[in-house]
Amino acid sequence: MSGKGIAQKVRDTQVWKSIFRHGPPDNARNRAAVVAGNVFLHLHPIKLKKSGVQLGYTWCMGGLTFFIFLALTVTGLLLMFYYRPTAEYAYNDIIALREHVPLGIMREIHRWGAHAMVITVWIHMFRVFMTGSYKPPREFNWGVGVILLVLTLLLSFTGYLLPWDQLAIWAITVGSGMAKATPFMGNAGPGAMLARIGDFVMVSDKNDVRFQLLGGRFVGEPALLRFYILHCVFIPLVVGVLIAVHFWRVRKDGGISAPL
Amino acid sequence: MLRELINKLSDPIISFPMMTFAFYLMLKHYKTVGTKKFAYWTIAILIPVIVWFLADPNFFSIIKTPDNIPIIILLVLVGFFTWFWLYKAALNDTRIEEGLCPIEATPEEREKVWVWPNLVYTELFAIIACTAFLIVWAIIFKAPLEESANPTWAPNPAKAPWYFLGLQEMLVYFDPWMAGVVLPGLIVAGLIAVPYIDTNPKGNGYFTFKERKMAISAFLFGWLVLWVYLIIVGVFLRGPNWTFYGPFEYWDFHKVVASFNINLSEIIWIKMLGTGLPKNLVVREIFGIILSLSYIIVIPPWAAKATKAGRKLIQDLGVTRYYIFMFLVLMMTSLPIKMILRWLFSLKYIVALPEWELNL
Amino acid sequence: MSFDSKQSLNRREFFSYLTVGWVMFTAATSGILALCFRFTYPNVNFEPEMEFVAGTPSDYPAGVDERWKNSYGVWMVKQEGKLIALSNICTHLGCIPNWLPAELKFKCPCHGSGYYMSGINFEGPTPRPLERFKVGLQPDGKIKVDKTKVYRWEKGEWDNPESFLEV
């Protein structure tokens, strides 16, 4: 074959050209076009200060957190094909995920990924603090990050109940037991005593925050269902929106921090 | 012999002051710690020590619990990154002392580079490495699964997920409403407030310690000593009945620990005044109430007037920032204070009002 | 200028309508949110019965009886001429303590809270004693335990005649 190679022929097809609007990123113009023209890559600026791309400065922990979040979304979605959030089936479905399903490590990836995400979020925060990156103009984005950190912990906490084993229900019993002690809003918290009219107790174990969280007075089937919905739908949605805000603000606040 | 000594030393009563002191030394001599030589020596010493620790069956049985693996990863990463920060900060601080700019501010670092390929490929490799790591981890270690849920029988010990064990450790010293609600809430609120309290414009975008000593010391103390260290205690050193067990100690379910704690009101009314507890609740707890309120209300204005550091702080921060900052710091230090009171005087509550569910 | 003030609003009227509008909007929004909040509290939940019949007082030997522990979460304790129904929920964080007959105490496995046979706390992090439930005799001489009514020691409610049975 003379003239064009196969690669070039593929690049010349109408299909290829319709997907990629520019040539290979080997010159300045195309490098700009490849980042700006791709919906996924356009999270990035086109050029960046050198300190901002070096691992020694960024530690890459924020990016890894985002990646692990995506990986958890995918693995979690796959797990939902087999898992039923009822007291009757949940535990057996978890066993089935190990024994009756091909590629029996999907749950392992999900669980270890969840732990890894907690760790990477913490270290991301550690790095951001150490480089003073919360300082103006990035104060607001630091706050968004703190809320994302809390939501990461809540995601992990709600997921902890789903296997419905001894580890799960007692960890959640202890964890939600603290909600019971919320001042004024939990039945065993300070101030709950004051909210009573004669014999009628306004904040009891049937209407406090813990009851709302668990859908019952103890960790039972309603709690399993509520945690499942919170874990699979509600918190991921909120996290997704906040991640968008977080990334948007990183760009709008001038990209990754660098000396002024 | 040595093992028994380590068992004794790791009790929070001893290990908490030791950790605090080590933390102080680390920051005081950060330029020594932040050298490659120091890191090599630490690794050279740590490896045989870790092997020796792992050789112990009791220690190994705690370590190999699947849910404890992430903590080991966390410890390795926190250790490395803390050192790495010290290393970068020491380099920059030395440059700043010599009148140079930080490394991140040098012209070659300020130079702009293309995101493709510089950043995009770094991200790709990080993703590949992370995926490979997760898959290998998932193949080697099975996710833990215990017996099916049984609401009538609690396992011993019943622990929260590991990332909450710092909070659970606080439960030893505080009631759930403090340890589980107020303090975590203040941690979150305090973190969000950080950028609005810290008005120091220096240290934005480069590693340094010298230029923001206060902010970094306060943050690192909370993160390393009050958070990570308490997680270690909660995971590795708390066994059945939430009793303390040394790293080489067998988790004996029948280990008996005398834990008769008394309240401040009992100490004062019964032991010191010899009158017995007054009937009126507020009178009974009046000393604790006065102490707690004065801790929060009296200390900040006093410090602003009487101490040199306080005067400087209120001048730098302004009144509002100063009081918010002091409130958050006082709440943070309430944990070590309560720990020390517990260890020294077996003090259970400073204010004990179970009638109102209000115990401090 | 043919400005008809009857048909169009003057400035003041416009703002008062605007205020009414915004107040109504805010009220409607908070009303909807309150309904959503109320939605999270079910009217009925399928949890174990809160009342049960627990045999006759002579069924129980002196000491702690665990026969209702797993089904209803209640220990029947006969001590010093009184029979009481003691809740088995630890007042610290809601775990289930174990009855240790050798040491004559309830010990919570989660954080090591300890209670005497009477339910009074004496060790560990728990802030207050176990709770007691209402016990009463039915006309047929059988004991009825009512878990909806709780008696707390720190409120001085253990002297209430409904909180124990004389035996």
PDB file of C-alpha atoms in Angstrom, chain C residues 6-81:
ATOM      1  CA  LYS C   6     -59.373  52.844  38.457  1.00  0.00           C
ATOM      2  CA  GLN C   7     -58.180  50.238  36.009  1.00  0.00           C
ATOM      3  CA  SER C   8     -54.438  50.152  36.498  1.00  0.00           C
ATOM      4  CA  LEU C   9     -52.780  49.838  39.853  1.00  0.00           C
ATOM      5  CA  ASN C  10     -51.034  52.675  41.536  1.00  0.00           C
ATOM      6  CA  ARG C  11     -47.629  52.135  43.020  1.00  0.00           C
ATOM      7  CA  ARG C  12     -48.747  51.422  46.562  1.00  0.00           C
ATOM      8  CA  GLU C  13     -51.473  48.957  45.547  1.00  0.00           C
ATOM      9  CA  PHE C  14     -49.053  47.171  43.273  1.00  0.00           C
ATOM     10  CA  PHE C  15     -46.598  46.576  46.091  1.00  0.00           C
ATOM     11  CA  SER C  16     -49.249  45.413  48.523  1.00  0.00           C
ATOM     12  CA  TYR C  17     -50.468  42.865  45.981  1.00  0.00           C
ATOM     13  CA  LEU C  18     -46.890  41.844  45.442  1.00  0.00           C
ATOM     14  CA  THR C  19     -46.444  41.316  49.157  1.00  0.00           C
ATOM     15  CA  VAL C  20     -49.615  39.259  49.402  1.00  0.00           C
ATOM     16  CA  GLY C  21     -48.421  37.247  46.430  1.00  0.00           C
ATOM     17  CA  TRP C  22     -45.036  36.511  47.925  1.00  0.00           C
ATOM     18  CA  VAL C  23     -46.482  35.655  51.322  1.00  0.00           C
ATOM     19  CA  MET C  24     -48.866  33.211  49.675  1.00  0.00           C
ATOM     20  CA  PHE C  25     -46.088  31.734  47.595  1.00  0.00           C
ATOM     21  CA  THR C  26     -43.892  31.248  50.652  1.00  0.00           C
ATOM     22  CA  ALA C  27     -46.767  29.775  52.632  1.00  0.00           C
ATOM     23  CA  ALA C  28     -47.651  27.365  49.840  1.00  0.00           C
ATOM     24  CA  THR C  29     -44.030  26.279  49.422  1.00  0.00           C
ATOM     25  CA  SER C  30     -43.543  25.674  53.114  1.00  0.00           C
ATOM     26  CA  GLY C  31     -46.870  23.890  53.241  1.00  0.00           C
ATOM     27  CA  ILE C  32     -45.800  21.514  50.507  1.00  0.00           C
ATOM     28  CA  LEU C  33     -42.461  20.948  52.180  1.00  0.00           C
ATOM     29  CA  ALA C  34     -44.208  20.272  55.490  1.00  0.00           C
ATOM     30  CA  LEU C  35     -46.427  17.719  53.750  1.00  0.00           C
ATOM     31  CA  CYS C  36     -43.361  16.040  52.257  1.00  0.00           C
ATOM     32  CA  PHE C  37     -41.848  15.967  55.733  1.00  0.00           C
ATOM     33  CA  ARG C  38     -44.998  14.486  57.219  1.00  0.00           C
ATOM     34  CA  PHE C  39     -44.991  11.925  54.419  1.00  0.00           C
ATOM     35  CA  THR C  40     -41.841  10.377  55.863  1.00  0.00           C
ATOM     36  CA  TYR C  41     -43.716   9.404  59.033  1.00  0.00           C
ATOM     37  CA  PRO C  42     -45.990   6.436  58.333  1.00  0.00           C
ATOM     38  CA  ASN C  43     -49.319   6.247  60.173  1.00  0.00           C
ATOM     39  CA  VAL C  44     -49.042   2.514  60.695  1.00  0.00           C
ATOM     40  CA  ASN C  45     -45.929   0.469  61.051  1.00  0.00           C
ATOM     41  CA  PHE C  46     -45.639  -3.237  61.373  1.00  0.00           C
ATOM     42  CA  GLU C  47     -43.614  -3.679  64.469  1.00  0.00           C
ATOM     43  CA  PRO C  48     -44.088  -6.223  67.249  1.00  0.00           C
ATOM     44  CA  GLU C  49     -47.100  -5.849  69.533  1.00  0.00           C
ATOM     45  CA  MET C  50     -46.713  -3.258  72.236  1.00  0.00           C
ATOM     46  CA  GLU C  51     -48.911  -5.160  74.675  1.00  0.00           C
ATOM     47  CA  PHE C  52     -48.739  -8.775  75.645  1.00  0.00           C
ATOM     48  CA  VAL C  53     -49.980 -11.176  78.308  1.00  0.00           C
ATOM     49  CA  ALA C  54     -47.127 -12.637  80.294  1.00  0.00           C
ATOM     50  CA  GLY C  55     -48.560 -15.505  82.333  1.00  0.00           C
ATOM     51  CA  THR C  56     -49.187 -15.329  86.055  1.00  0.00           C
ATOM     52  CA  PRO C  57     -46.866 -13.833  88.692  1.00  0.00           C
ATOM     53  CA  SER C  58     -46.177 -17.297  90.106  1.00  0.00           C
ATOM     54  CA  ASP C  59     -44.632 -18.366  86.772  1.00  0.00           C
ATOM     55  CA  TYR C  60     -41.532 -16.388  87.561  1.00  0.00           C
ATOM     56  CA  PRO C  61     -38.825 -17.470  89.967  1.00  0.00           C
ATOM     57  CA  ALA C  62     -36.914 -14.803  91.849  1.00  0.00           C
ATOM     58  CA  GLY C  63     -34.333 -13.120  89.651  1.00  0.00           C
ATOM     59  CA  VAL C  64     -34.203 -12.284  85.951  1.00  0.00           C
ATOM     60  CA  ASP C  65     -36.397 -14.143  83.507  1.00  0.00           C
ATOM     61  CA  GLU C  66     -35.469 -13.987  79.832  1.00  0.00           C
ATOM     62  CA  ARG C  67     -38.443 -15.723  78.201  1.00  0.00           C
ATOM     63  CA  TRP C  68     -39.874 -12.536  76.641  1.00  0.00           C
ATOM     64  CA  LYS C  69     -36.524 -11.025  75.730  1.00  0.00           C
ATOM     65  CA  ASN C  70     -36.369 -12.077  72.081  1.00  0.00           C
ATOM     66  CA  SER C  71     -40.054 -11.785  71.245  1.00  0.00           C
ATOM     67  CA  TYR C  72     -40.959  -8.567  73.061  1.00  0.00           C
ATOM     68  CA  GLY C  73     -37.664  -7.106  74.322  1.00  0.00           C
ATOM     69  CA  VAL C  74     -38.605  -7.412  77.982  1.00  0.00           C
ATOM     70  CA  TRP C  75     -36.946  -8.927  81.019  1.00  0.00           C
ATOM     71  CA  MET C  76     -39.243  -9.923  83.865  1.00  0.00           C
ATOM     72  CA  VAL C  77     -37.384  -9.262  87.090  1.00  0.00           C
ATOM     73  CA  LYS C  78     -38.691 -10.498  90.446  1.00  0.00           C
ATOM     74  CA  GLN C  79     -36.854  -8.921  93.307  1.00  0.00           C
ATOM     75  CA  GLU C  80     -37.687  -7.762  96.825  1.00  0.00           C
ATOM     76  CA  GLY C  81     -41.366  -8.581  96.524  1.00  0.00           C
TER      77      GLY C  81
END
